[in-house]
PDB file of C-alpha atoms in Angstrom:
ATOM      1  CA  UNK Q   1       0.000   0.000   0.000  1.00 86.00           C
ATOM      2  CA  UNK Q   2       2.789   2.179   1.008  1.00 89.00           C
ATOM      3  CA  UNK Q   3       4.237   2.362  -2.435  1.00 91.00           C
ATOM      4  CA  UNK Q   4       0.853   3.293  -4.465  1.00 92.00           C
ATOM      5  CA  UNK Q   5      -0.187   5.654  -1.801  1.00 94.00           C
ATOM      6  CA  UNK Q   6       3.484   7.041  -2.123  1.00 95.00           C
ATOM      7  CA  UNK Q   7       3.040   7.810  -5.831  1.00 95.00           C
ATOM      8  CA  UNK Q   8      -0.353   9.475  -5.839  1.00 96.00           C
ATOM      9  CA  UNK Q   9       1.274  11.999  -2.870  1.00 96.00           C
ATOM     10  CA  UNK Q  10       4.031  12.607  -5.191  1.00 97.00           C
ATOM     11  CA  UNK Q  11       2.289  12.870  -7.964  1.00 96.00           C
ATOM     12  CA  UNK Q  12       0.089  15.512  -5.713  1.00 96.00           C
ATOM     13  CA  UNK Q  13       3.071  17.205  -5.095  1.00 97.00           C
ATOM     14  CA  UNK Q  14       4.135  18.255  -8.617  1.00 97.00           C
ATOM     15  CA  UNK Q  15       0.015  19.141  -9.221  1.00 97.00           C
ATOM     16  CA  UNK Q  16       0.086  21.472  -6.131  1.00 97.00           C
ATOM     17  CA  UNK Q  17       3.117  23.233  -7.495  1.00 96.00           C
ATOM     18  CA  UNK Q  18       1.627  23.685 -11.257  1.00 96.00           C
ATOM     19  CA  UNK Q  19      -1.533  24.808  -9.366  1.00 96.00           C
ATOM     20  CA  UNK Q  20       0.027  27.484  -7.347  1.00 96.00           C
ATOM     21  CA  UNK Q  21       1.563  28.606 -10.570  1.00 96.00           C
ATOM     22  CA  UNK Q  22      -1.677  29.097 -12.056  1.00 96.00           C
ATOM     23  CA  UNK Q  23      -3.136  30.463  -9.384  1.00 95.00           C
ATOM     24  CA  UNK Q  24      -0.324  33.875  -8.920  1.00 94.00           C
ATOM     25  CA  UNK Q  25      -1.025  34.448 -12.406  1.00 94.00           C
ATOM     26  CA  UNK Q  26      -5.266  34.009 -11.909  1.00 93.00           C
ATOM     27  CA  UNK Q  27      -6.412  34.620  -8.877  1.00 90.00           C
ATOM     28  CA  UNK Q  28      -6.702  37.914  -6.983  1.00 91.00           C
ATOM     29  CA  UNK Q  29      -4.389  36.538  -3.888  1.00 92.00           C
ATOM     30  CA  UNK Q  30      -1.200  37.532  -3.137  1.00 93.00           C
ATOM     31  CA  UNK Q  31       2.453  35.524  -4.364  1.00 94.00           C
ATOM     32  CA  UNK Q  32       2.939  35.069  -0.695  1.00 95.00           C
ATOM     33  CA  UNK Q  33      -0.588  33.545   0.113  1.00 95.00           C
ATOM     34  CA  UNK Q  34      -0.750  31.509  -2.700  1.00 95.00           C
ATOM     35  CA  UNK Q  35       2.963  30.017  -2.003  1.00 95.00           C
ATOM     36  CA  UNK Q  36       2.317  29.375   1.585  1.00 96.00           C
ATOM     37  CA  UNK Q  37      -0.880  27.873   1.422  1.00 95.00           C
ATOM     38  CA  UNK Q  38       0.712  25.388  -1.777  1.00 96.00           C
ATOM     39  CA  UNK Q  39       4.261  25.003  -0.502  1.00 96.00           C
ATOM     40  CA  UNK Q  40       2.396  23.792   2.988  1.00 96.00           C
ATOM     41  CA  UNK Q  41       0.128  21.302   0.718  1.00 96.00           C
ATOM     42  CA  UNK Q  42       3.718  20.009  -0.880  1.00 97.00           C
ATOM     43  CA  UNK Q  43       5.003  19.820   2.470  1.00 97.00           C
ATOM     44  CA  UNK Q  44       2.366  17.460   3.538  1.00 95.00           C
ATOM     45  CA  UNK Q  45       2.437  15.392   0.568  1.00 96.00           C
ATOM     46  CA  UNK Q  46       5.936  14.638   0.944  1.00 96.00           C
ATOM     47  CA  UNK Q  47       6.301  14.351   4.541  1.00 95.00           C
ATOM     48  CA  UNK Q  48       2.954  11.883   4.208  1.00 96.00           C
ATOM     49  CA  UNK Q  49       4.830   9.630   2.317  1.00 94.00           C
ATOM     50  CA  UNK Q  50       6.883   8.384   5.533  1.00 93.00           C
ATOM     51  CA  UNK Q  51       3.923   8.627   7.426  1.00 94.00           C
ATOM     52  CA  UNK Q  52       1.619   5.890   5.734  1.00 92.00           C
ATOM     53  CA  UNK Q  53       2.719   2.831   7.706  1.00 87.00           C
ATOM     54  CA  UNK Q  54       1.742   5.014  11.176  1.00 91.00           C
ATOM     55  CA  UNK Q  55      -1.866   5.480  12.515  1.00 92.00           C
ATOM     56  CA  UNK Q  56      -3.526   7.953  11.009  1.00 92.00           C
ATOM     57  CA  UNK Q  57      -1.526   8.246   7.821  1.00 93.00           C
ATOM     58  CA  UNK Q  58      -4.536   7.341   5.619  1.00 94.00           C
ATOM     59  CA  UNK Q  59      -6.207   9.941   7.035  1.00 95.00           C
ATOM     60  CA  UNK Q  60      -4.197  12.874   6.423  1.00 95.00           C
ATOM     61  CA  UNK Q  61      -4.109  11.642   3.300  1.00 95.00           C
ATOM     62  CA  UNK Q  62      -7.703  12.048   2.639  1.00 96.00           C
ATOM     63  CA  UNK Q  63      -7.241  15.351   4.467  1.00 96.00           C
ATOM     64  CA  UNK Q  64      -4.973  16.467   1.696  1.00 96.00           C
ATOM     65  CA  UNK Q  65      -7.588  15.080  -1.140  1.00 96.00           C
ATOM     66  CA  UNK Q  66      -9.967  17.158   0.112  1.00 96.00           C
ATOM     67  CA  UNK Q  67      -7.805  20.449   0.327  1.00 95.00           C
ATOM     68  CA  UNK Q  68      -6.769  19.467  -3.567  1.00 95.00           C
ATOM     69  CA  UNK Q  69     -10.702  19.702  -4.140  1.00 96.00           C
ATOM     70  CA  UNK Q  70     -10.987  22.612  -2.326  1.00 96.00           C
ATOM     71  CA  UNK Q  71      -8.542  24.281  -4.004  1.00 95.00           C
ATOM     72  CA  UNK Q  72     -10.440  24.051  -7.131  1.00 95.00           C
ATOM     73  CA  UNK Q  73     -12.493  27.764  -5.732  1.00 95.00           C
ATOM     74  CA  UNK Q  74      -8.932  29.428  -6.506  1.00 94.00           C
ATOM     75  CA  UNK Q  75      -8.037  27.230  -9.842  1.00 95.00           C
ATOM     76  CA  UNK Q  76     -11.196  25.621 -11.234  1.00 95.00           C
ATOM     77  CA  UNK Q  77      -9.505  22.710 -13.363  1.00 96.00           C
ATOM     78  CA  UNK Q  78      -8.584  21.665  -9.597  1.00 96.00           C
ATOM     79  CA  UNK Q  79     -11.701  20.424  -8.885  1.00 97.00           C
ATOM     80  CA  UNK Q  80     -11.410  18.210 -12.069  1.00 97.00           C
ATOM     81  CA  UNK Q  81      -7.833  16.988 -10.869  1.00 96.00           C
ATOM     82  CA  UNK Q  82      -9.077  17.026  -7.306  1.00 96.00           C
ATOM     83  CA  UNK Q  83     -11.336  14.386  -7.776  1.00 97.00           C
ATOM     84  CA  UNK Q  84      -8.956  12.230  -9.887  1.00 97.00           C
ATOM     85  CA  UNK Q  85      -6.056  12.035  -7.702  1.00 97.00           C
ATOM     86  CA  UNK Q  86      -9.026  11.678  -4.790  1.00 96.00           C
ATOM     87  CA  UNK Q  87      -9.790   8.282  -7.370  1.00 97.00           C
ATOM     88  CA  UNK Q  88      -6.138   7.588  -7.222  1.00 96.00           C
ATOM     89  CA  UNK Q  89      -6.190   7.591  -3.659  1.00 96.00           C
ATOM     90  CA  UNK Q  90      -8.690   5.837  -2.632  1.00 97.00           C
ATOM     91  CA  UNK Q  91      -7.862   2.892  -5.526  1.00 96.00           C
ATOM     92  CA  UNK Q  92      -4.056   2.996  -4.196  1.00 95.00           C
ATOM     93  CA  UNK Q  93      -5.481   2.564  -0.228  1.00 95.00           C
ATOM     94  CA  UNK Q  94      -8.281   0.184  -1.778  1.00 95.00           C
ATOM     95  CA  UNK Q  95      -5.857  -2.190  -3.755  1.00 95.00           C
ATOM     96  CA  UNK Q  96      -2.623  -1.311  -1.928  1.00 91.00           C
ATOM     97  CA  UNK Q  97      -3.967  -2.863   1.363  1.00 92.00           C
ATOM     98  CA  UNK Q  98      -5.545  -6.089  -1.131  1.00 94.00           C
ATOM     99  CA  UNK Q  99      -1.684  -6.960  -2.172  1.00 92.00           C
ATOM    100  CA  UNK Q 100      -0.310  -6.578   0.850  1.00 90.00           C
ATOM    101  CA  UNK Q 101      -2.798  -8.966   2.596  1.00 92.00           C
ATOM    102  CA  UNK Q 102      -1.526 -11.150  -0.246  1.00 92.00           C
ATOM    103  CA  UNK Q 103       2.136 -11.198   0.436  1.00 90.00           C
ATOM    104  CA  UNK Q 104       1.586 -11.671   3.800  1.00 90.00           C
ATOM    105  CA  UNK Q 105      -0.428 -14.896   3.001  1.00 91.00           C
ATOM    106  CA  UNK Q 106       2.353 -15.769   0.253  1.00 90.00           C
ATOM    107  CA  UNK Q 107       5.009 -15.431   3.036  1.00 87.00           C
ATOM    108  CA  UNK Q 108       2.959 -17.784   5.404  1.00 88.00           C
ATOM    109  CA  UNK Q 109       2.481 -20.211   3.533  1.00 84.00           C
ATOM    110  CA  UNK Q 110       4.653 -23.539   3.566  1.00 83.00           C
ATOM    111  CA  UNK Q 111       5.428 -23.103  -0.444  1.00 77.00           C
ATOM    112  CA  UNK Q 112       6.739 -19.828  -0.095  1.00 61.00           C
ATOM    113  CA  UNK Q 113      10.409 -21.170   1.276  1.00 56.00           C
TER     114      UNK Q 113
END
């Protein structure tokens, strides 16, 4: 799961940075606001990556999906991407945690010397 969930928050990362692009050349808000509300976002994505395997990892994850969608009222194509990588996520935690309750029953089985 780790490494699925990995790639849709670093995948999330490079979107938040385009995004905050778009949005000092779009919106009315200031370089400042627009960089410290999306470098925080990038922040999070990255530092979530170690954080999956530890309680509540998921979570902030879907915390961070729902900022992406949110951020869609400042950059409207965000609400389109929002809701993909939102897919992504939930089809990385979805199928991640489906192949890892497979290895584990690969590695305890007798075959599996």
């Amino acid at each position: 799961m780790r490494t699925l969930c990995a790639s849709t928050l670093i995948g999330e990362f490079f979107v938040i940075g385009f995004a905050g692009l778009v949005a000092m050349q779009t919106s009315d808000l200031s370089a400042g606001t627009v960089w410290a509300v999306s470098g925080t976002a990038m922040v999070l994505s990255v530092l979530l990556c170690g954080m999956l395997g530890r309680p509540g990892g998921v979570q902030l994850g879907w915390l961070l999906q729902i900022g992406l969608v949110a951020s869609g009222f400042v950059v409207p194509m965000m609400f389109i991407l929002g809701v993909v990588f939102g897919g992504l996520w939930w089809a990385s935690v979805h199928f991640g945690r489906k192949v890892d309750e497979a290895k584990a029953r690969f590695a305890a089985s007798p075959d599996a010397a």
